[in-house]
PDB file of C-alpha atoms and ligand atoms in Angstrom:
ATOM      1  CA  SER A   1     -35.283   5.589 -14.964  1.00  0.00           C
ATOM      2  CA  ASN A   2     -32.984   2.613 -15.326  1.00  0.00           C
ATOM      3  CA  GLU A   3     -29.898   4.628 -16.136  1.00  0.00           C
ATOM      4  CA  PRO A   4     -26.935   3.822 -13.932  1.00  0.00           C
ATOM      5  CA  PHE A   5     -25.885   6.518 -11.501  1.00  0.00           C
ATOM      6  CA  SER A   6     -23.493   9.008 -13.106  1.00  0.00           C
ATOM      7  CA  TRP A   7     -21.406  11.286 -10.904  1.00  0.00           C
ATOM      8  CA  GLU A   8     -20.667  13.511 -13.867  1.00  0.00           C
ATOM      9  CA  LYS A   9     -24.362  14.227 -14.448  1.00  0.00           C
ATOM     10  CA  TYR A  10     -25.149  14.360 -10.752  1.00  0.00           C
ATOM     11  CA  LEU A  11     -22.441  16.902  -9.946  1.00  0.00           C
ATOM     12  CA  LYS A  12     -23.765  19.086 -12.779  1.00  0.00           C
ATOM     13  CA  GLU A  13     -27.384  18.674 -11.701  1.00  0.00           C
ATOM     14  CA  THR A  14     -26.560  19.614  -8.131  1.00  0.00           C
ATOM     15  CA  SER A  15     -23.921  22.167  -9.174  1.00  0.00           C
ATOM     16  CA  SER A  16     -21.572  20.723  -6.627  1.00  0.00           C
ATOM     17  CA  THR A  17     -17.958  19.601  -6.566  1.00  0.00           C
ATOM     18  CA  ALA A  18     -16.226  16.440  -5.435  1.00  0.00           C
ATOM     19  CA  ALA A  19     -13.859  16.430  -2.450  1.00  0.00           C
ATOM     20  CA  SER A  20     -10.283  16.070  -3.705  1.00  0.00           C
ATOM     21  CA  PRO A  21      -8.796  12.557  -3.378  1.00  0.00           C
ATOM     22  CA  SER A  22      -6.104  14.142  -1.165  1.00  0.00           C
ATOM     23  CA  CYS A  23      -8.754  14.631   1.554  1.00  0.00           C
ATOM     24  CA  PHE A  24      -9.088  10.877   2.078  1.00  0.00           C
ATOM     25  CA  ARG A  25      -7.156   8.136   3.803  1.00  0.00           C
ATOM     26  CA  GLN A  26      -7.372   5.953   0.678  1.00  0.00           C
ATOM     27  CA  SER A  27      -4.754   4.983  -1.884  1.00  0.00           C
ATOM     28  CA  ARG A  28      -4.795   7.064  -5.057  1.00  0.00           C
ATOM     29  CA  LEU A  29      -4.553   3.790  -6.933  1.00  0.00           C
ATOM     30  CA  PRO A  30      -6.960   1.408  -5.212  1.00  0.00           C
ATOM     31  CA  PRO A  31      -5.221  -1.831  -4.169  1.00  0.00           C
ATOM     32  CA  SER A  32      -6.090  -5.074  -5.942  1.00  0.00           C
ATOM     33  CA  ASN A  33      -8.304  -7.560  -4.169  1.00  0.00           C
ATOM     34  CA  ASP A  34      -6.356 -10.822  -4.109  1.00  0.00           C
ATOM     35  CA  PHE A  35      -8.548 -12.607  -1.559  1.00  0.00           C
ATOM     36  CA  LYS A  36     -10.897 -15.469  -2.336  1.00  0.00           C
ATOM     37  CA  ALA A  37     -14.103 -16.525  -0.619  1.00  0.00           C
ATOM     38  CA  GLY A  38     -13.387 -19.119   2.062  1.00  0.00           C
ATOM     39  CA  MET A  39      -9.901 -17.866   2.909  1.00  0.00           C
ATOM     40  CA  LYS A  40      -9.090 -17.430   6.581  1.00  0.00           C
ATOM     41  CA  LEU A  41      -7.262 -14.575   8.243  1.00  0.00           C
ATOM     42  CA  GLU A  42      -6.900 -12.822  11.589  1.00  0.00           C
ATOM     43  CA  ALA A  43      -9.178  -9.882  12.341  1.00  0.00           C
ATOM     44  CA  HIS A  44      -9.812  -7.604  15.281  1.00  0.00           C
ATOM     45  CA  ASP A  45     -13.267  -8.342  16.687  1.00  0.00           C
ATOM     46  CA  PRO A  46     -15.310  -5.245  15.723  1.00  0.00           C
ATOM     47  CA  ARG A  47     -17.270  -5.535  18.970  1.00  0.00           C
ATOM     48  CA  ASN A  48     -14.139  -5.967  21.096  1.00  0.00           C
ATOM     49  CA  SER A  49     -11.288  -4.424  19.116  1.00  0.00           C
ATOM     50  CA  ALA A  50      -8.541  -5.461  21.554  1.00  0.00           C
ATOM     51  CA  SER A  51      -9.077  -9.125  20.716  1.00  0.00           C
ATOM     52  CA  VAL A  52      -7.795 -10.809  17.582  1.00  0.00           C
ATOM     53  CA  CYS A  53      -9.946 -13.620  16.164  1.00  0.00           C
ATOM     54  CA  ILE A  54     -10.010 -15.976  13.192  1.00  0.00           C
ATOM     55  CA  ALA A  55     -12.240 -14.765  10.370  1.00  0.00           C
ATOM     56  CA  THR A  56     -13.405 -16.239   7.081  1.00  0.00           C
ATOM     57  CA  VAL A  57     -13.878 -14.273   3.874  1.00  0.00           C
ATOM     58  CA  MET A  58     -17.590 -14.759   3.105  1.00  0.00           C
ATOM     59  CA  GLY A  59     -17.635 -12.530   0.057  1.00  0.00           C
ATOM     60  CA  MET A  60     -15.976  -9.604  -1.652  1.00  0.00           C
ATOM     61  CA  MET A  61     -16.970  -6.394  -3.418  1.00  0.00           C
ATOM     62  CA  GLY A  62     -14.431  -4.052  -4.954  1.00  0.00           C
ATOM     63  CA  THR A  63     -11.542  -3.712  -2.513  1.00  0.00           C
ATOM     64  CA  ARG A  64     -13.699  -4.813   0.433  1.00  0.00           C
ATOM     65  CA  LEU A  65     -14.097  -8.164   2.174  1.00  0.00           C
ATOM     66  CA  ARG A  66     -17.195  -9.443   3.943  1.00  0.00           C
ATOM     67  CA  LEU A  67     -15.861 -11.193   7.028  1.00  0.00           C
ATOM     68  CA  ARG A  68     -17.359 -13.545   9.602  1.00  0.00           C
ATOM     69  CA  LEU A  69     -15.579 -14.432  12.832  1.00  0.00           C
ATOM     70  CA  ASP A  70     -15.193 -18.200  13.194  1.00  0.00           C
ATOM     71  CA  GLY A  71     -17.378 -19.402  16.046  1.00  0.00           C
ATOM     72  CA  SER A  72     -19.746 -16.454  15.659  1.00  0.00           C
ATOM     73  CA  ASP A  73     -23.191 -16.577  14.041  1.00  0.00           C
ATOM     74  CA  ASN A  74     -24.109 -15.257  10.610  1.00  0.00           C
ATOM     75  CA  THR A  75     -25.690 -12.047  11.910  1.00  0.00           C
ATOM     76  CA  ASN A  76     -22.506 -10.162  12.711  1.00  0.00           C
ATOM     77  CA  ASP A  77     -20.694 -10.102   9.380  1.00  0.00           C
ATOM     78  CA  PHE A  78     -18.611  -6.995   8.808  1.00  0.00           C
ATOM     79  CA  TRP A  79     -16.703  -5.378   5.961  1.00  0.00           C
ATOM     80  CA  ARG A  80     -13.026  -4.451   5.806  1.00  0.00           C
ATOM     81  CA  LEU A  81     -10.805  -3.019   3.089  1.00  0.00           C
ATOM     82  CA  VAL A  82      -7.957  -5.223   1.834  1.00  0.00           C
ATOM     83  CA  ASP A  83      -5.599  -2.513   3.160  1.00  0.00           C
ATOM     84  CA  SER A  84      -7.254  -2.281   6.581  1.00  0.00           C
ATOM     85  CA  SER A  85      -4.996  -2.456   9.643  1.00  0.00           C
ATOM     86  CA  ASP A  86      -7.739  -4.552  11.311  1.00  0.00           C
ATOM     87  CA  ILE A  87      -6.786  -7.656   9.336  1.00  0.00           C
ATOM     88  CA  GLN A  88      -3.573  -9.684   9.115  1.00  0.00           C
ATOM     89  CA  PRO A  89      -2.317 -13.102   7.980  1.00  0.00           C
ATOM     90  CA  ILE A  90      -2.840 -16.121  10.216  1.00  0.00           C
ATOM     91  CA  GLY A  91       0.174 -16.517  12.458  1.00  0.00           C
ATOM     92  CA  THR A  92       0.679 -12.786  13.069  1.00  0.00           C
ATOM     93  CA  CYS A  93      -0.942 -12.884  16.475  1.00  0.00           C
ATOM     94  CA  GLU A  94       1.183 -15.784  17.671  1.00  0.00           C
ATOM     95  CA  ARG A  95       4.372 -14.191  16.289  1.00  0.00           C
ATOM     96  CA  ASN A  96       3.557 -11.121  18.391  1.00  0.00           C
ATOM     97  CA  GLY A  97       3.239 -13.344  21.467  1.00  0.00           C
ATOM     98  CA  ASP A  98      -0.545 -12.844  21.635  1.00  0.00           C
ATOM     99  CA  MET A  99      -3.325 -15.405  21.779  1.00  0.00           C
ATOM    100  CA  LEU A 100      -6.216 -15.800  19.372  1.00  0.00           C
ATOM    101  CA  GLN A 101      -9.485 -15.064  21.152  1.00  0.00           C
ATOM    102  CA  PRO A 102     -12.987 -16.473  20.713  1.00  0.00           C
ATOM    103  CA  PRO A 103     -15.305 -13.830  19.222  1.00  0.00           C
ATOM    104  CA  LEU A 104     -17.698 -11.946  21.468  1.00  0.00           C
ATOM    105  CA  GLY A 105     -20.793 -14.160  21.552  1.00  0.00           C
ATOM    106  CA  PHE A 106     -18.835 -17.375  20.821  1.00  0.00           C
ATOM    107  CA  ARG A 107     -21.603 -19.875  20.146  1.00  0.00           C
ATOM    108  CA  MET A 108     -20.045 -22.674  22.208  1.00  0.00           C
ATOM    109  CA  ASN A 109     -18.838 -23.186  25.723  1.00  0.00           C
ATOM    110  CA  ALA A 110     -15.653 -21.182  26.376  1.00  0.00           C
ATOM    111  CA  SER A 111     -13.873 -24.377  27.391  1.00  0.00           C
ATOM    112  CA  SER A 112     -14.289 -25.768  23.891  1.00  0.00           C
ATOM    113  CA  TRP A 113     -12.407 -22.822  22.346  1.00  0.00           C
ATOM    114  CA  PRO A 114      -8.935 -24.471  22.090  1.00  0.00           C
ATOM    115  CA  MET A 115     -10.348 -27.495  20.269  1.00  0.00           C
ATOM    116  CA  PHE A 116     -12.586 -25.286  18.106  1.00  0.00           C
ATOM    117  CA  LEU A 117      -9.558 -23.211  17.094  1.00  0.00           C
ATOM    118  CA  LEU A 118      -7.597 -26.313  16.163  1.00  0.00           C
ATOM    119  CA  ARG A 119     -10.479 -27.666  14.078  1.00  0.00           C
ATOM    120  CA  THR A 120     -11.314 -24.420  12.333  1.00  0.00           C
ATOM    121  CA  LEU A 121      -7.689 -23.939  11.264  1.00  0.00           C
ATOM    122  CA  SER A 122      -6.875 -27.481  10.242  1.00  0.00           C
ATOM    123  CA  GLY A 123      -6.938 -27.815   6.486  1.00  0.00           C
ATOM    124  CA  ALA A 124      -8.160 -24.220   6.081  1.00  0.00           C
ATOM    125  CA  GLU A 125      -7.062 -22.100   3.149  1.00  0.00           C
ATOM    126  CA  MET A 126      -5.158 -19.188   4.653  1.00  0.00           C
ATOM    127  CA  ALA A 127      -5.075 -15.843   2.879  1.00  0.00           C
ATOM    128  CA  PRO A 128      -1.500 -15.287   1.643  1.00  0.00           C
ATOM    129  CA  ALA A 129       0.511 -12.434   3.176  1.00  0.00           C
ATOM    130  CA  THR A 130       0.682 -10.754  -0.256  1.00  0.00           C
ATOM    131  CA  ALA A 131      -3.099 -10.212  -0.235  1.00  0.00           C
ATOM    132  CA  PHE A 132      -2.834  -7.839   2.739  1.00  0.00           C
ATOM    133  CA  LYS A 133      -2.008  -4.337   1.566  1.00  0.00           C
ATOM    134  CA  LYS A 134      -0.363  -1.583   3.567  1.00  0.00           C
ATOM    135  CA  GLU A 135      -2.785   0.893   5.073  1.00  0.00           C
ATOM    136  CA  PRO A 136      -2.391   4.326   3.423  1.00  0.00           C
ATOM    137  CA  ALA A 137      -1.052   7.234   5.494  1.00  0.00           C
ATOM    138  CA  LYS A 138      -3.425   9.762   7.051  1.00  0.00           C
ATOM    139  CA  PRO A 139      -3.792  13.096   5.281  1.00  0.00           C
ATOM    140  CA  SER A 140      -1.888  15.671   7.353  1.00  0.00           C
ATOM    141  CA  GLN A 141      -5.071  17.546   8.230  1.00  0.00           C
ATOM    142  CA  ASN A 142      -8.801  17.828   7.652  1.00  0.00           C
ATOM    143  CA  HIS A 143      -9.214  19.365   4.182  1.00  0.00           C
ATOM    144  CA  PHE A 144     -12.974  18.765   3.884  1.00  0.00           C
ATOM    145  CA  LYS A 145     -15.385  21.663   3.422  1.00  0.00           C
ATOM    146  CA  PRO A 146     -19.198  21.667   3.660  1.00  0.00           C
ATOM    147  CA  GLY A 147     -20.882  20.866   0.346  1.00  0.00           C
ATOM    148  CA  MET A 148     -18.130  18.610  -1.000  1.00  0.00           C
ATOM    149  CA  LYS A 149     -19.367  15.315  -2.473  1.00  0.00           C
ATOM    150  CA  LEU A 150     -17.971  11.890  -1.656  1.00  0.00           C
ATOM    151  CA  GLU A 151     -18.828   8.189  -1.504  1.00  0.00           C
ATOM    152  CA  ALA A 152     -19.429   6.767   1.957  1.00  0.00           C
ATOM    153  CA  VAL A 153     -20.245   3.484   3.652  1.00  0.00           C
ATOM    154  CA  ASP A 154     -23.794   3.466   5.016  1.00  0.00           C
ATOM    155  CA  LYS A 155     -23.030   2.319   8.584  1.00  0.00           C
ATOM    156  CA  LYS A 156     -26.563   0.972   9.051  1.00  0.00           C
ATOM    157  CA  ASN A 157     -26.243  -1.080   5.843  1.00  0.00           C
ATOM    158  CA  PRO A 158     -22.464  -1.514   5.640  1.00  0.00           C
ATOM    159  CA  TYR A 159     -22.543  -3.452   2.355  1.00  0.00           C
ATOM    160  CA  LEU A 160     -23.674  -0.203   0.730  1.00  0.00           C
ATOM    161  CA  ILE A 161     -21.516   2.675  -0.476  1.00  0.00           C
ATOM    162  CA  CYS A 162     -23.589   5.732  -1.361  1.00  0.00           C
ATOM    163  CA  PRO A 163     -23.263   9.281  -2.686  1.00  0.00           C
ATOM    164  CA  ALA A 164     -22.914  11.723   0.192  1.00  0.00           C
ATOM    165  CA  THR A 165     -22.171  15.353   1.016  1.00  0.00           C
ATOM    166  CA  ILE A 166     -20.075  16.938   3.735  1.00  0.00           C
ATOM    167  CA  GLY A 167     -22.611  18.750   5.918  1.00  0.00           C
ATOM    168  CA  GLU A 168     -20.339  20.195   8.592  1.00  0.00           C
ATOM    169  CA  VAL A 169     -16.692  20.245   9.608  1.00  0.00           C
ATOM    170  CA  LYS A 170     -15.620  20.517  13.267  1.00  0.00           C
ATOM    171  CA  GLY A 171     -11.927  20.096  13.986  1.00  0.00           C
ATOM    172  CA  GLU A 172     -10.999  16.528  13.060  1.00  0.00           C
ATOM    173  CA  GLU A 173     -14.631  15.532  12.546  1.00  0.00           C
ATOM    174  CA  ILE A 174     -16.868  15.694   9.492  1.00  0.00           C
ATOM    175  CA  PHE A 175     -20.629  15.207   9.171  1.00  0.00           C
ATOM    176  CA  VAL A 176     -21.451  12.789   6.333  1.00  0.00           C
ATOM    177  CA  MET A 177     -24.922  13.328   4.871  1.00  0.00           C
ATOM    178  CA  PHE A 178     -26.388  10.734   2.499  1.00  0.00           C
ATOM    179  CA  ASP A 179     -27.944  12.361  -0.527  1.00  0.00           C
ATOM    180  CA  GLY A 180     -31.693  11.933  -0.686  1.00  0.00           C
ATOM    181  CA  TRP A 181     -32.262  10.123   2.620  1.00  0.00           C
ATOM    182  CA  ARG A 182     -33.367  13.025   4.825  1.00  0.00           C
ATOM    183  CA  GLY A 183     -30.743  12.478   7.468  1.00  0.00           C
ATOM    184  CA  ALA A 184     -31.737   8.946   8.446  1.00  0.00           C
ATOM    185  CA  PHE A 185     -28.288   7.505   7.754  1.00  0.00           C
ATOM    186  CA  ASP A 186     -26.049  10.510   8.416  1.00  0.00           C
ATOM    187  CA  TYR A 187     -23.125  10.300  10.834  1.00  0.00           C
ATOM    188  CA  TRP A 188     -20.112  12.108  12.234  1.00  0.00           C
ATOM    189  CA  CYS A 189     -16.686  10.560  11.681  1.00  0.00           C
ATOM    190  CA  LYS A 190     -13.001  11.501  11.634  1.00  0.00           C
ATOM    191  CA  PHE A 191     -11.645  13.027   8.413  1.00  0.00           C
ATOM    192  CA  ASP A 192      -9.263  10.052   8.110  1.00  0.00           C
ATOM    193  CA  SER A 193     -12.037   7.418   8.371  1.00  0.00           C
ATOM    194  CA  ARG A 194     -11.581   4.368   6.144  1.00  0.00           C
ATOM    195  CA  ASP A 195     -15.330   4.394   5.413  1.00  0.00           C
ATOM    196  CA  ILE A 196     -15.255   7.382   3.077  1.00  0.00           C
ATOM    197  CA  PHE A 197     -13.976   7.510  -0.492  1.00  0.00           C
ATOM    198  CA  PRO A 198     -13.399  10.006  -3.263  1.00  0.00           C
ATOM    199  CA  VAL A 199     -16.021  10.341  -5.998  1.00  0.00           C
ATOM    200  CA  GLY A 200     -15.383   7.610  -8.579  1.00  0.00           C
ATOM    201  CA  TRP A 201     -13.976   5.063  -6.099  1.00  0.00           C
ATOM    202  CA  CYS A 202     -16.799   2.548  -6.568  1.00  0.00           C
ATOM    203  CA  SER A 203     -16.581   2.716 -10.326  1.00  0.00           C
ATOM    204  CA  LEU A 204     -12.775   2.395 -10.179  1.00  0.00           C
ATOM    205  CA  THR A 205     -12.881  -0.634  -7.869  1.00  0.00           C
ATOM    206  CA  ARG A 206     -16.009  -2.172  -9.396  1.00  0.00           C
ATOM    207  CA  HIS A 207     -17.980  -1.863  -6.191  1.00  0.00           C
ATOM    208  CA  SER A 208     -21.697  -1.193  -6.589  1.00  0.00           C
ATOM    209  CA  ILE A 209     -22.928   2.290  -5.667  1.00  0.00           C
ATOM    210  CA  GLN A 210     -26.403   2.926  -4.289  1.00  0.00           C
ATOM    211  CA  PRO A 211     -27.915   5.885  -6.177  1.00  0.00           C
ATOM    212  CA  PRO A 212     -29.156   8.832  -4.069  1.00  0.00           C
ATOM    213  CA  GLY A 213     -32.461   8.217  -2.317  1.00  0.00           C
ATOM    214  CA  ASN A 214     -35.401  10.108  -3.631  1.00  0.00           C
ATOM    215  CA  PHE A 215     -37.991  12.057  -1.735  1.00  0.00           C
ATOM    216  CA  SER A 216     -41.008  11.374  -3.906  1.00  0.00           C
ATOM    217  CA  ARG A 217     -40.515   7.630  -3.564  1.00  0.00           C
ATOM    218  CA  PHE A 218     -40.294   8.069   0.186  1.00  0.00           C
ATOM    219  CA  TRP A 219     -43.259  10.417   0.478  1.00  0.00           C
ATOM    220  CA  GLY A 220     -45.342   8.157  -1.680  1.00  0.00           C
ATOM    221  CA  ALA A 221     -45.128   5.540   1.039  1.00  0.00           C
ATOM    222  CA  VAL A 222     -46.217   7.760   3.916  1.00  0.00           C
ATOM    223  CA  VAL A 223     -49.930   8.026   3.215  1.00  0.00           C
ATOM    224  CA  THR A 224     -51.019   7.754   6.837  1.00  0.00           C
ATOM    225  CA  LEU A 225     -49.398  11.005   7.956  1.00  0.00           C
ATOM    226  CA  PRO A 226     -51.584  14.022   8.775  1.00  0.00           C
ATOM    227  CA  LYS A 227     -52.324  15.944   5.592  1.00  0.00           C
ATOM    228  CA  ALA A 228     -50.475  19.028   6.762  1.00  0.00           C
ATOM    229  CA  LEU A 229     -47.208  17.152   6.732  1.00  0.00           C
ATOM    230  CA  LEU A 230     -47.658  16.175   3.109  1.00  0.00           C
ATOM    231  CA  LEU A 231     -48.044  19.752   1.861  1.00  0.00           C
ATOM    232  CA  PRO A 232     -45.238  20.664  -0.505  1.00  0.00           C
ATOM    233  CA  ALA A 233     -44.121  23.452   1.832  1.00  0.00           C
ATOM    234  CA  SER A 234     -43.126  20.969   4.511  1.00  0.00           C
ATOM    235  CA  VAL A 235     -41.129  18.745   2.198  1.00  0.00           C
ATOM    236  CA  PRO A 236     -37.431  19.362   2.735  1.00  0.00           C
ATOM    237  CA  PRO A 237     -35.699  21.018  -0.236  1.00  0.00           C
ATOM    238  CA  ALA A 238     -33.271  19.052  -2.339  1.00  0.00           C
ATOM    239  CA  PRO A 239     -29.748  19.105  -0.896  1.00  0.00           C
ATOM    240  CA  SER A 240     -28.229  22.248  -2.359  1.00  0.00           C
ATOM    241  CA  LYS A 241     -25.114  23.914  -0.961  1.00  0.00           C
ATOM    242  CA  ARG A 242     -27.171  26.735   0.524  1.00  0.00           C
ATOM    243  CA  SER A 243     -29.732  24.585   2.251  1.00  0.00           C
ATOM    244  CA  MET A 244     -26.957  22.501   3.811  1.00  0.00           C
ATOM    245  CA  GLN A 245     -25.143  25.476   5.178  1.00  0.00           C
ATOM    246  CA  SER A 246     -28.340  26.718   6.724  1.00  0.00           C
ATOM    247  CA  GLN A 247     -28.990  23.179   8.057  1.00  0.00           C
ATOM    248  CA  SER A 248     -32.562  23.314   6.803  1.00  0.00           C
ATOM    249  CA  TYR A 249     -32.056  20.168   4.777  1.00  0.00           C
ATOM    250  CA  ARG A 250     -30.680  18.122   7.624  1.00  0.00           C
ATOM    251  CA  LEU A 251     -33.160  19.279  10.246  1.00  0.00           C
ATOM    252  CA  PRO A 252     -36.614  19.549   8.677  1.00  0.00           C
ATOM    253  CA  HIS A 253     -38.007  20.587  12.005  1.00  0.00           C
ATOM    254  CA  PRO A 254     -41.778  20.057  11.626  1.00  0.00           C
ATOM    255  CA  LEU A 255     -41.334  16.605  10.099  1.00  0.00           C
ATOM    256  CA  PRO A 256     -41.656  13.411  12.132  1.00  0.00           C
ATOM    257  CA  PRO A 257     -38.710  11.000  12.285  1.00  0.00           C
ATOM    258  CA  LEU A 258     -38.170   8.965   9.138  1.00  0.00           C
ATOM    259  CA  PRO A 259     -39.957   5.628   9.315  1.00  0.00           C
ATOM    260  CA  VAL A 260     -37.291   3.167   8.220  1.00  0.00           C
ATOM    261  CA  ARG A 261     -38.779   0.745   5.745  1.00  0.00           C
ATOM    262  CA  LYS A 262     -37.165  -2.512   6.761  1.00  0.00           C
ATOM    263  CA  GLY A 263     -36.245  -4.884   4.006  1.00  0.00           C
ATOM    264  CA  VAL A 264     -36.991  -2.449   1.195  1.00  0.00           C
ATOM    265  CA  ARG A 265     -34.056  -1.096  -0.726  1.00  0.00           C
TER     266      ARG A 265
HETATM  267  N1  MLZ B   1     -33.503  -0.107   1.703  1.00  0.00           N
HETATM  268  C1  MLZ B   1     -33.096   0.314   2.995  1.00  0.00           C
HETATM  269  C2  MLZ B   1     -31.664   0.834   2.922  1.00  0.00           C
HETATM  270  C3  MLZ B   1     -31.483   2.272   2.632  1.00  0.00           C
HETATM  271  C4  MLZ B   1     -30.023   2.627   2.483  1.00  0.00           C
HETATM  272  C5  MLZ B   1     -29.756   4.098   2.496  1.00  0.00           C
HETATM  273  N2  MLZ B   1     -28.381   4.403   2.292  1.00  0.00           N
HETATM  274  C6  MLZ B   1     -28.004   5.750   2.537  1.00  0.00           C
HETATM  275  C7  MLZ B   1     -34.065   1.340   3.542  1.00  0.00           C
HETATM  276  O1  MLZ B   1     -34.842   1.899   2.781  1.00  0.00           O
HETATM  277  O2  MLZ B   1     -34.107   1.535   4.756  1.00  0.00           O
END
């Protein structure tokens, strides 16, 4: 159908509940996004987090920025929240007595970095200090429980935020399972990760949400598998609370690994 994804309906359909907003390291009232495409800022290099680089805002969605490190190619863009501690106004690094670094994989000779830096900053529009919002405090402890629903960044497709379910909780760590994708995108993270959001976050911040994947669409594409694997009995059950606790949803043992269909969304 063409209906937009509705959490209200989906929670009913799956008879599940949303994780409380207090579980998350996110502001109760999402911050405003006061950045504009083209603005420059300082960002920690995601591939080398000790170094601070110049980045340009390439785009925005909700409270997130798509960033590209100046001097890097267009294949390493990354996303950060406007209240991420990974980003800061231009000048912060110097004020702290640090030096701006070329990004990992700087596309020019290292010796041309000082001149490149000068050129990239001259005449650039710098993001104003007021656009950077204070990172929210960590929740005091891990309040997540298996079965709770949330919205989470798909780390393999980081422009996407998708409906997900807590599969397991181990100390400070939680297992994030993407609804309807048979485990292909699941990951472990800390309970205070900035990549997870309470149900309703996307709608509140006007970020798109990818609806849950669906098995029939997936199975329809795998016509070359041995017949036995296509029998209904071997199709993993829909993610219900029970099947998650028993792990049978996450580990459909007799099934082959999920062929990732590149380019198809
Ligand atoms: N279209 C791509 C992205 C899937 C994203 C899943 N998110 C949980 C694919 O099918 O591989």
